[in-house]
């Protein structure tokens, strides 16, 4: 029984022997033995391992709440325990009766963060506050706490989290047994506004610098696509050798003589020893090749044994004759171009030690590709289970679990490309975990917990250290985190026309409304570091599409309809006439295409041919308020049926034909409301006008 504090206004709502977890699903072992479940009266530690399901990327230490340092003080200890009980058990009868309603907390990690903020608040109280305990505080003291945080240079996001915790305490005050200043210190203001943090439409997550992104992704793909077959072949060969060994060294002389009699058999030597000029035999691997346990290598190393010396001489004589290899487990490796320009194998020699490191590198390379190209969160990548690739709406996708912002761990799908399918197969091949794809690749730490940041750092260091053999570009060792890849890929994907909704689907930001929301746009916002790369990439893509249009036009194919299309055709005809007049070839045509001012914005419903610097005839600009700094047409006000700059391509016609049929269905349905029918008729008029440009039957 914990003695009550003199500052307590009343008895606590919770009994000392009450379990902390009352509104969440327990693991089977917690159901069997309730002793695993932490109790409200535990004042030193709340351990949720074995009680609540732990996310794959969370370590055992991150699933514990320690009431240490400032929280050892009885006042702050009780305050922290009561607040966390209120937040973690909103449906508790005593909580419901108190009338306190807090936002749902579904994870112990949120409680850990809450405890951390209370700990720093207690430290501030001891050093700067008028009183070491809140029983003598006012709302002005709480506001001063946030002012002091800002004065110390704390980031706006961290300040916002502290403000949010103080607001939660204000809401929980009627149910607390200890005094706390009554009332919200910032009524009517959100925590973000109080902290003067970034606008809700922005995202503070930085992108991966392009100087790091490109060599990192290329290196990861090289290990998965080019090097993985050699590594997996070595791993399979080593497992086969270990499965075929005999426990004793019986018949060693006969077996060695038979093995040396075959000229195809070569003595395994350490690759590092070749740099010194004298090959060193890998005796453990040689024992495996002969069919014996590695421990039998004493058969070659007993200095006082004539038999051992004779065997050793036979082996060393074979090495001296040139019958040695550093690739005993693999045979020939893939050839690459090294930094010095010479061709050669990508690795000096894969033995047991190298294989140990290379399997880890394969797992880390697969992690880089998946976290870098799928837009999945770090926690979602770690939750990927075996056989994760499925067909989702006729497209390959990863099936995994979404944890952030959910309490029921719903299953979700992320669409992926073929390289990620290959990466997941490789990661699954090296994983020893019975369920997870990304897990330790060796026997230790089989709870499957990995840290994504460490995997990224380890792969960068490993790839850079092996550059002399692999020929890969050096990866700058900059600050990179898994969530930065999600932000970078969202930015790159969003640059394609009409991709905002697709990006929002992939990011799982569509739950709040039908279209991609402000968070999606924040993730997809262009980064200054990428501006030059994106500009060059867009110019190249745009030129390729213009070149394809030109080739189709010169071949007599229809490239588009409408006034904008006619302007493009006239420009192409002039280029063709110039090429013919100069007796030029395709190279001349390419040069003219690059130098001629051909303005095309390729879109999903039409192509815009307006000149950004002089958009004459652009209907979208009529009676429009143009945002400061904007140049060119306003895409969201486009009218393909009326604009003199509109170009309807053949690829757009099926969309309009489908839209026409859909509007006719709505109009002909007698149950359609009058207002909806009027809208459908206006849409039908626009669609028919567009189709009429192409001469399509109405």
XYZ file of C-alpha atoms in Angstrom:
698
model
C 0.000 0.000 0.000
C 1.442 3.346 -1.082
C 1.117 6.059 1.557
C -0.963 9.075 0.437
C 0.809 12.376 -0.144
C -0.059 15.408 1.951
C -0.749 17.394 -1.242
C -3.439 14.951 -2.430
C -6.885 16.528 -2.627
C -8.607 13.140 -2.595
C -7.930 9.468 -3.069
C -6.741 8.411 -6.503
C -9.314 7.017 -8.936
C -7.196 3.888 -9.373
C -6.268 1.153 -6.895
C -2.655 0.088 -6.514
C -3.342 -3.445 -7.754
C -5.278 -2.341 -10.838
C -3.705 -3.440 -14.142
C -2.451 -0.608 -16.305
C -3.799 -2.288 -19.458
C -7.574 -2.589 -19.327
C -8.817 -1.453 -22.745
C -6.338 -3.177 -25.078
C -5.941 -6.723 -26.391
C -3.422 -8.710 -24.370
C -0.955 -11.241 -25.725
C -1.682 -14.923 -24.911
C 1.104 -15.136 -22.320
C -0.388 -12.154 -20.473
C -3.766 -13.905 -20.387
C -2.159 -17.034 -18.935
C -0.224 -15.158 -16.267
C -1.596 -11.810 -15.165
C 1.647 -11.226 -13.244
C 3.149 -9.941 -16.500
C 0.726 -6.995 -16.629
C 2.061 -3.838 -14.911
C -0.029 -2.431 -12.046
C -0.915 1.144 -11.192
C 0.980 0.800 -7.917
C 4.250 -0.065 -9.679
C 6.266 3.087 -9.044
C 9.563 2.128 -10.717
C 8.732 0.413 -14.018
C 5.848 -0.430 -16.335
C 7.006 -3.207 -18.669
C 4.693 -3.946 -21.617
C 6.854 -6.704 -23.143
C 4.803 -9.874 -23.313
C 1.660 -7.866 -22.522
C 0.922 -5.828 -25.667
C 2.010 -6.635 -29.206
C 5.212 -4.752 -29.918
C 5.801 -3.267 -33.401
C 8.582 -4.949 -35.336
C 10.831 -1.882 -35.290
C 10.511 -1.268 -31.535
C 13.104 -2.744 -29.198
C 12.305 -4.296 -25.847
C 13.748 -1.267 -24.085
C 11.366 1.022 -25.957
C 8.413 -0.952 -24.604
C 9.124 -0.010 -20.983
C 8.296 3.093 -18.962
C 10.929 3.878 -16.334
C 9.921 6.275 -13.555
C 13.501 7.418 -13.111
C 15.331 10.613 -12.194
C 12.809 13.411 -11.557
C 9.896 10.951 -11.727
C 11.232 9.160 -8.647
C 9.856 12.088 -6.638
C 6.564 10.808 -5.099
C 4.561 13.858 -6.277
C 5.664 13.672 -9.912
C 5.573 9.880 -9.835
C 1.910 9.782 -8.846
C 1.007 12.597 -11.243
C 2.642 10.759 -14.150
C 0.995 7.430 -13.303
C -2.462 8.981 -12.957
C -2.190 10.922 -16.217
C -1.065 7.856 -18.150
C -3.811 5.706 -16.641
C -6.397 8.301 -17.675
C -5.025 8.479 -21.209
C -4.635 4.712 -21.624
C -8.013 3.652 -20.196
C -10.675 6.110 -21.340
C -13.472 3.545 -20.798
C -12.542 2.884 -17.158
C -15.735 3.305 -15.035
C -14.105 5.804 -12.699
C -12.796 7.827 -15.648
C -16.223 7.887 -17.278
C -17.818 8.956 -14.019
C -15.320 11.818 -13.638
C -16.429 13.243 -16.990
C -12.849 13.532 -18.280
C -12.478 12.837 -22.003
C -8.944 12.620 -23.418
C -7.694 11.701 -26.864
C -7.201 7.961 -27.211
C -3.696 6.629 -26.604
C -3.042 3.230 -28.161
C 0.702 2.750 -27.753
C 3.041 2.584 -24.744
C 5.494 4.675 -26.768
C 3.086 7.604 -26.477
C 3.069 7.104 -22.720
C 6.887 7.032 -22.714
C 6.939 10.389 -24.503
C 4.394 11.751 -22.042
C 6.546 10.605 -19.121
C 9.617 12.200 -20.715
C 7.897 15.592 -20.979
C 6.738 15.399 -17.373
C 10.303 14.546 -16.370
C 11.706 17.655 -18.080
C 8.876 19.744 -16.624
C 9.795 18.519 -13.137
C 13.429 19.444 -13.812
C 12.363 22.918 -14.921
C 10.201 23.228 -11.790
C 13.148 22.441 -9.544
C 15.458 24.924 -11.307
C 13.281 27.841 -12.479
C 9.663 27.625 -11.328
C 8.308 29.558 -8.302
C 7.603 26.220 -6.614
C 8.978 22.688 -7.210
C 5.427 21.320 -7.324
C 2.380 22.423 -9.390
C 0.159 22.854 -6.303
C 1.397 26.468 -6.103
C 1.468 27.193 -9.849
C -0.764 29.432 -11.939
C -1.593 29.361 -15.621
C 1.003 32.076 -16.136
C 3.646 29.705 -14.775
C 2.678 27.124 -17.401
C 2.952 29.720 -20.143
C 6.367 30.681 -18.773
C 7.412 27.027 -19.070
C 6.848 27.174 -22.829
C 8.524 30.571 -23.080
C 11.627 29.146 -21.407
C 11.650 26.215 -23.838
C 11.626 28.599 -26.786
C 14.385 30.696 -25.202
C 16.554 27.555 -24.914
C 16.331 27.044 -28.684
C 13.930 24.088 -28.574
C 12.453 23.223 -31.963
C 8.841 24.245 -32.670
C 7.759 20.617 -33.027
C 9.155 19.720 -29.604
C 7.501 22.789 -28.084
C 4.229 21.770 -29.709
C 4.482 18.349 -28.040
C 5.066 19.969 -24.623
C 2.131 22.337 -25.130
C -0.050 19.381 -26.048
C 0.944 17.544 -22.839
C 0.090 20.613 -20.724
C -3.271 20.846 -22.494
C -3.920 17.159 -21.743
C -3.110 17.811 -18.074
C -5.565 20.723 -18.082
C -8.285 18.435 -19.469
C -7.423 15.696 -16.950
C -7.257 18.072 -13.944
C -10.747 17.224 -12.541
C -9.750 13.544 -12.282
C -6.303 14.033 -10.773
C -5.819 13.491 -7.051
C -2.939 15.998 -6.950
C -3.358 19.753 -7.500
C -2.793 21.109 -10.997
C -3.601 24.631 -12.269
C -7.242 24.598 -13.414
C -8.047 25.677 -16.965
C -6.392 25.635 -20.361
C -3.381 28.019 -20.456
C -4.133 28.728 -24.144
C -7.905 28.580 -24.607
C -9.048 28.498 -28.204
C -5.518 27.967 -29.561
C -4.099 24.752 -30.914
C -0.777 23.427 -29.665
C 0.736 24.041 -33.087
C -0.333 27.677 -33.084
C 1.004 28.212 -29.582
C 4.350 26.723 -30.540
C 4.414 28.806 -33.702
C 5.320 25.618 -35.516
C 5.233 25.083 -39.242
C 1.879 25.591 -40.920
C -0.319 22.530 -41.119
C 0.166 22.544 -44.896
C 3.897 22.103 -44.557
C 6.042 19.129 -43.622
C 9.253 19.606 -41.677
C 10.727 16.321 -42.882
C 13.720 17.032 -45.152
C 14.425 15.146 -48.353
C 17.414 12.910 -48.905
C 20.019 15.059 -50.710
C 20.239 14.094 -54.394
C 24.004 13.634 -54.061
C 23.233 10.828 -51.591
C 19.995 9.520 -53.098
C 21.335 8.490 -56.509
C 24.492 6.549 -55.471
C 22.654 4.965 -52.516
C 19.750 3.639 -54.592
C 22.117 2.472 -57.345
C 24.343 0.677 -54.845
C 21.372 -1.039 -53.198
C 20.090 -2.183 -56.589
C 23.551 -3.455 -57.577
C 23.715 -5.633 -54.468
C 20.189 -6.950 -54.986
C 20.241 -7.468 -58.749
C 23.903 -8.102 -59.599
C 25.613 -9.421 -56.476
C 22.816 -11.317 -54.696
C 22.947 -14.388 -57.013
C 26.613 -14.934 -56.124
C 25.985 -14.422 -52.403
C 22.959 -16.716 -52.287
C 24.834 -19.360 -54.298
C 27.664 -19.264 -51.754
C 25.180 -19.499 -48.894
C 23.476 -22.520 -50.466
C 26.818 -24.222 -51.106
C 27.940 -23.656 -47.509
C 24.700 -25.096 -46.143
C 25.045 -28.147 -48.401
C 28.606 -28.729 -47.183
C 27.585 -28.447 -43.539
C 24.699 -30.859 -44.066
C 26.987 -33.496 -45.601
C 29.798 -33.499 -43.018
C 30.714 -36.492 -40.888
C 31.498 -35.943 -37.209
C 34.877 -37.688 -36.981
C 38.088 -37.499 -38.963
C 38.107 -41.179 -39.924
C 39.499 -41.901 -43.389
C 41.063 -38.460 -43.708
C 44.164 -39.647 -45.616
C 42.183 -41.591 -48.218
C 39.675 -38.770 -48.640
C 42.423 -36.119 -49.008
C 44.295 -38.201 -51.590
C 41.109 -38.768 -53.569
C 40.184 -35.061 -53.412
C 43.653 -33.891 -54.511
C 43.649 -36.394 -57.372
C 40.888 -34.416 -59.068
C 42.540 -31.416 -60.784
C 39.253 -29.498 -60.626
C 39.500 -29.290 -56.847
C 41.426 -26.273 -55.589
C 42.633 -25.350 -52.115
C 40.653 -22.464 -50.546
C 42.906 -19.591 -49.448
C 42.271 -16.269 -47.737
C 41.885 -13.428 -50.244
C 43.597 -10.975 -47.892
C 46.744 -13.119 -47.808
C 47.263 -12.743 -51.557
C 48.147 -9.095 -51.029
C 51.159 -10.226 -49.000
C 52.280 -12.653 -51.709
C 51.954 -15.884 -49.664
C 48.536 -17.598 -49.783
C 47.155 -18.688 -46.419
C 44.996 -21.823 -46.505
C 41.468 -21.666 -45.104
C 41.719 -24.872 -43.103
C 38.152 -24.727 -41.759
C 36.695 -24.414 -45.240
C 39.023 -27.117 -46.551
C 37.662 -29.480 -43.908
C 34.138 -28.745 -45.087
C 35.094 -29.371 -48.710
C 36.570 -32.723 -47.679
C 33.342 -33.587 -45.853
C 34.439 -33.077 -42.236
C 33.476 -30.774 -39.405
C 35.535 -27.530 -39.295
C 36.739 -28.620 -35.860
C 38.644 -31.454 -37.565
C 41.182 -28.903 -38.826
C 43.434 -30.178 -36.029
C 44.148 -33.015 -38.448
C 46.337 -30.546 -40.361
C 47.705 -28.491 -37.485
C 49.104 -30.902 -34.885
C 52.763 -29.965 -34.855
C 53.871 -33.139 -33.028
C 52.012 -35.464 -35.390
C 53.836 -36.876 -38.453
C 50.498 -37.643 -40.067
C 49.314 -34.084 -39.578
C 52.561 -32.706 -41.024
C 52.319 -35.017 -44.046
C 48.772 -33.872 -44.819
C 49.779 -30.246 -44.401
C 52.690 -30.674 -46.816
C 50.397 -32.218 -49.435
C 48.021 -29.269 -49.198
C 50.751 -26.622 -49.248
C 52.429 -28.308 -52.234
C 49.143 -28.093 -54.115
C 48.943 -24.388 -53.285
C 52.519 -23.879 -54.475
C 51.585 -25.538 -57.776
C 48.883 -22.903 -58.258
C 45.930 -25.057 -57.238
C 44.340 -22.440 -54.984
C 41.258 -20.272 -55.136
C 39.546 -17.537 -53.179
C 36.157 -18.482 -54.639
C 35.742 -22.029 -53.349
C 32.074 -21.451 -52.448
C 30.984 -19.583 -55.559
C 33.134 -20.224 -58.606
C 33.329 -17.276 -60.961
C 31.742 -14.038 -59.746
C 30.031 -11.350 -61.761
C 32.501 -9.082 -63.524
C 32.357 -5.315 -62.946
C 34.299 -2.242 -64.005
C 36.395 -1.063 -61.073
C 37.318 2.553 -60.303
C 40.698 2.095 -62.042
C 38.919 1.095 -65.276
C 39.848 -2.601 -65.159
C 37.373 -5.477 -65.327
C 37.268 -8.015 -62.534
C 35.116 -9.888 -60.013
C 33.107 -7.676 -57.681
C 34.491 -9.384 -54.529
C 37.984 -10.703 -53.680
C 36.629 -13.975 -52.289
C 33.456 -15.037 -50.487
C 34.293 -17.254 -47.527
C 32.382 -17.899 -44.293
C 33.358 -14.579 -42.711
C 32.606 -12.557 -45.842
C 29.327 -14.410 -46.319
C 28.265 -13.417 -42.803
C 28.724 -9.739 -43.657
C 27.342 -9.972 -47.197
C 24.047 -11.527 -46.109
C 23.588 -8.632 -43.709
C 24.419 -6.209 -46.531
C 21.790 -7.866 -48.754
C 19.132 -7.397 -46.102
C 20.148 -3.760 -45.619
C 20.186 -3.154 -49.398
C 16.667 -4.564 -49.685
C 15.584 -2.293 -46.834
C 17.068 0.722 -48.641
C 15.104 -0.052 -51.806
C 11.806 -0.763 -50.053
C 11.923 2.223 -47.705
C 13.300 4.390 -50.519
C 10.874 3.565 -53.331
C 7.613 2.386 -51.752
C 6.659 5.436 -49.592
C 6.166 3.069 -46.628
C 6.951 4.176 -43.097
C 9.799 2.534 -41.236
C 7.346 0.726 -38.945
C 5.337 -0.523 -41.925
C 8.446 -1.906 -43.638
C 9.435 -3.825 -40.507
C 5.940 -5.325 -40.274
C 6.242 -6.980 -43.715
C 5.711 -10.722 -43.355
C 6.876 -13.559 -45.594
C 5.301 -13.846 -49.056
C 4.307 -10.177 -48.936
C 3.860 -9.483 -52.653
C 0.243 -9.799 -53.764
C -1.846 -8.567 -56.661
C -3.910 -5.558 -55.647
C -6.219 -4.163 -58.323
C -4.218 -6.088 -60.955
C -0.939 -4.482 -59.835
C 1.888 -5.935 -57.673
C 1.700 -4.582 -54.128
C 3.202 -5.122 -50.685
C 0.807 -6.218 -47.992
C 1.736 -4.948 -44.532
C 0.334 -3.433 -41.347
C -0.333 0.266 -40.777
C 0.427 1.232 -37.185
C 0.659 5.016 -37.014
C -2.632 6.643 -36.065
C -4.467 3.320 -35.642
C -5.225 1.072 -32.705
C -6.442 -2.008 -34.614
C -3.348 -2.434 -36.864
C -5.222 -2.586 -40.183
C -3.759 -4.377 -43.191
C -2.879 -2.100 -46.117
C -1.352 -2.386 -49.576
C 1.374 -0.319 -51.226
C 1.838 -0.582 -54.986
C 5.384 -1.385 -56.055
C 7.532 -1.903 -59.144
C 9.465 -5.024 -60.152
C 12.771 -4.008 -58.469
C 11.042 -4.061 -55.093
C 9.618 -7.520 -55.798
C 13.164 -8.714 -56.391
C 14.437 -6.929 -53.267
C 11.788 -8.557 -51.075
C 12.614 -12.015 -52.456
C 16.268 -11.508 -51.555
C 15.449 -10.192 -48.066
C 13.136 -13.146 -47.492
C 15.861 -15.564 -48.634
C 18.384 -14.351 -46.035
C 15.942 -13.796 -43.142
C 15.960 -16.438 -40.401
C 12.811 -15.159 -38.716
C 9.842 -17.542 -39.116
C 7.502 -14.688 -40.054
C 9.243 -11.403 -40.865
C 11.163 -10.465 -43.981
C 13.403 -7.851 -42.348
C 14.998 -9.565 -39.377
C 18.451 -10.646 -38.171
C 20.066 -12.905 -40.779
C 22.023 -14.888 -38.181
C 20.947 -16.902 -35.174
C 21.221 -14.193 -32.518
C 18.482 -11.748 -31.416
C 15.637 -13.732 -32.898
C 12.958 -11.436 -31.519
C 13.322 -9.881 -34.971
C 13.933 -6.337 -33.781
C 15.997 -4.146 -36.088
C 16.645 -0.411 -36.182
C 16.096 1.133 -39.603
C 18.542 3.984 -39.039
C 21.330 1.544 -38.235
C 20.592 -0.514 -41.331
C 20.879 2.581 -43.519
C 24.134 3.642 -41.881
C 25.552 0.111 -42.024
C 24.811 -0.287 -45.722
C 26.373 3.061 -46.608
C 29.523 2.171 -44.665
C 29.690 -1.346 -46.134
C 29.123 -0.216 -49.740
C 31.730 2.539 -49.450
C 34.309 0.184 -47.932
C 33.936 -2.254 -50.863
C 34.096 0.328 -53.665
C 37.581 -0.707 -54.775
C 36.137 -4.064 -55.869
C 32.498 -3.293 -56.717
C 33.203 -0.155 -58.747
C 30.174 1.609 -57.227
C 30.062 5.358 -56.702
C 30.876 6.680 -53.262
C 27.831 7.427 -51.086
C 28.192 10.651 -49.057
C 27.748 9.903 -45.360
C 25.094 12.547 -44.775
C 22.257 12.542 -42.255
C 19.588 10.132 -43.557
C 16.556 8.619 -41.860
C 13.823 6.282 -43.179
C 11.103 8.958 -43.122
C 13.259 11.178 -45.344
C 13.008 8.591 -48.130
C 9.210 8.639 -47.881
C 9.263 12.408 -48.246
C 11.705 12.282 -51.191
C 9.781 9.637 -53.136
C 6.520 11.510 -52.598
C 8.126 14.644 -54.032
C 9.482 12.795 -57.072
C 6.232 10.952 -57.759
C 4.087 14.052 -57.474
C 5.903 15.737 -60.361
C 3.965 13.628 -62.872
C 0.653 15.071 -64.169
C -2.397 14.136 -62.124
C -0.407 12.216 -59.526
C -1.577 13.957 -56.335
C -4.360 11.488 -55.594
C -2.161 8.479 -56.400
C 0.553 9.855 -54.116
C -2.005 10.303 -51.340
C -3.183 6.708 -51.760
C 0.364 5.396 -51.524
C 1.097 7.537 -48.454
C -2.201 6.448 -46.806
C -3.250 10.088 -46.386
C -6.721 9.661 -47.906
C -8.617 8.628 -44.793
C -9.790 12.150 -43.972
C -11.255 13.074 -47.321
C -11.703 11.799 -50.855
C -8.806 13.722 -52.370
C -5.176 13.893 -51.338
C -5.045 16.148 -48.309
C -2.748 18.892 -47.071
C -0.296 16.401 -45.602
C 0.126 14.761 -48.997
C 0.824 18.101 -50.643
C 3.344 18.883 -47.908
C 5.198 15.622 -48.496
C 5.135 16.214 -52.249
C 6.402 19.801 -52.080
C 9.519 20.433 -54.152
C 12.813 20.752 -52.312
C 15.363 23.382 -53.327
C 18.182 20.810 -53.328
C 16.326 18.825 -55.987
C 15.248 21.747 -58.170
C 18.080 21.459 -60.708
C 17.814 17.672 -60.954
C 14.048 17.799 -61.433
C 14.283 20.598 -63.980
C 16.788 18.649 -66.063
C 14.761 15.439 -65.744
C 11.522 17.162 -66.754
C 13.210 18.815 -69.729
C 14.488 15.437 -70.908
C 11.126 13.738 -70.472
C 9.330 16.594 -72.197
C 11.751 16.513 -75.138
C 11.284 12.757 -75.541
C 7.509 13.189 -75.694
C 7.787 16.057 -78.176
C 10.148 13.948 -80.279
C 7.656 11.063 -80.239
C 4.917 13.449 -81.376
C 7.135 14.747 -84.183
C 7.981 11.224 -85.374
C 4.287 10.264 -85.325
C 3.373 13.416 -87.282
C 6.059 12.843 -89.925
C 4.826 9.234 -90.236
C 1.359 10.536 -91.110
C -0.295 9.636 -87.821
C -2.808 11.887 -86.068
C -1.217 13.578 -83.045
C -4.090 15.726 -81.807
C -7.140 17.866 -82.424
C -8.147 21.428 -81.698
C -6.545 24.841 -82.254
C -3.540 24.034 -80.073
C -2.857 20.853 -82.022
C -2.898 22.744 -85.307
C -0.226 25.127 -84.023
C 2.007 22.196 -83.057
C 1.491 20.561 -86.445
C 2.459 23.779 -88.224
C 5.658 23.991 -86.133
C 6.497 20.360 -86.986
C 5.885 21.001 -90.695
C 8.288 23.963 -90.632
C 10.953 21.788 -88.973
C 10.483 19.095 -91.623
C 10.811 21.654 -94.415
C 14.026 23.008 -92.872
C 15.478 19.506 -92.470
C 14.702 18.694 -96.119
C 16.132 22.000 -97.305
C 19.391 21.296 -95.478
C 19.440 17.657 -96.628
C 19.588 16.837 -92.932
C 18.980 13.655 -90.969
C 17.453 12.682 -87.632
C 20.225 14.513 -85.754
C 19.338 17.748 -87.527
C 15.680 17.233 -86.634
C 16.624 16.690 -82.978
C 18.635 19.907 -82.937
C 15.764 21.889 -84.434
C 13.281 20.334 -82.004
C 15.448 21.450 -79.069
C 15.939 24.997 -80.341
C 12.404 25.671 -81.646
C 10.062 27.221 -79.071
C 7.443 24.474 -78.825
C 5.239 24.929 -75.759
C 3.379 21.834 -74.558
C 2.150 20.917 -71.090
C 1.131 17.259 -71.160
C -1.947 16.528 -69.056
C -4.433 13.785 -68.285
C -7.431 15.435 -70.058
C -5.660 17.550 -72.669
C -2.330 19.144 -73.571
C -1.846 22.888 -73.080
C 0.136 24.731 -75.771
C 0.089 28.166 -74.131
C 3.340 30.110 -73.914
C 4.111 30.602 -70.200
C 5.595 34.030 -70.817
C 2.723 35.175 -73.070
C -0.363 32.943 -72.615
C -2.538 34.629 -75.244
C -6.028 33.151 -75.492
C -5.810 31.186 -72.236
C -9.405 30.935 -70.987
C -8.142 29.870 -67.561
C -6.729 33.376 -66.973
C -9.966 35.248 -67.789
C -11.359 36.951 -64.664
C -8.913 34.969 -62.539
C -6.878 36.054 -59.529
C -3.325 34.971 -60.356
C -1.265 34.044 -57.248
C 1.876 36.054 -56.599
C 4.855 34.602 -58.419
C 2.781 32.319 -60.657
C 3.777 32.147 -64.321
C 1.684 30.608 -67.093
C -1.814 29.089 -67.207
C -3.861 28.001 -64.198
C -4.293 24.256 -64.606
C -7.221 23.950 -62.207
C -9.320 26.374 -64.360
C -8.644 24.609 -67.662
C -11.491 24.476 -70.239
C -10.453 22.046 -72.994
C -13.674 22.709 -74.930
C -13.174 26.495 -75.230
C -9.484 27.346 -74.985
C -7.524 28.291 -78.098
C -4.455 26.611 -76.574
C -6.102 23.234 -75.994
C -4.775 20.150 -77.773
C -6.812 16.964 -77.482
C -4.604 13.951 -78.105
C -5.792 10.521 -79.273
C -4.957 9.198 -75.809
C -7.530 11.563 -74.272
C -10.493 10.476 -76.420
C -11.321 7.248 -74.505
C -11.590 9.275 -71.304
C -14.069 11.706 -72.842
C -16.020 8.893 -74.496
C -16.359 7.113 -71.155
C -17.354 10.383 -69.471
C -20.025 11.000 -72.109
C -21.598 7.600 -71.559
C -21.547 8.085 -67.791
C -23.325 11.463 -68.035
C -25.970 9.944 -70.322
C -26.623 7.234 -67.735
C -27.111 9.865 -65.045
C -29.405 11.972 -67.254
C -31.527 9.005 -68.344
C -31.966 7.707 -64.811
C -35.426 8.863 -63.620
C -34.267 8.861 -59.993
C -31.558 11.448 -60.618
C -32.341 14.738 -58.792
C -32.970 17.744 -61.010
C -29.879 19.630 -59.809
C -27.675 16.613 -60.468
C -29.218 16.182 -63.941
C -28.492 19.835 -64.759
C -24.854 19.353 -63.804
C -24.642 16.184 -65.909
C -26.098 18.018 -68.925
C -23.463 20.749 -68.621
C -20.739 18.121 -68.382
C -22.230 16.370 -71.417
C -22.120 19.583 -73.469
C -18.438 20.079 -72.629
C -17.626 16.464 -73.467
C -19.487 16.560 -76.798
C -17.709 19.770 -77.772
C -14.347 18.118 -77.131
C -15.312 14.985 -79.064
C -16.580 17.118 -81.922
C -13.063 18.578 -82.331
C -11.863 15.063 -83.113
C -14.808 14.280 -85.389
C -16.050 11.600 -83.036
C -19.720 10.519 -83.427
C -22.022 11.963 -80.764
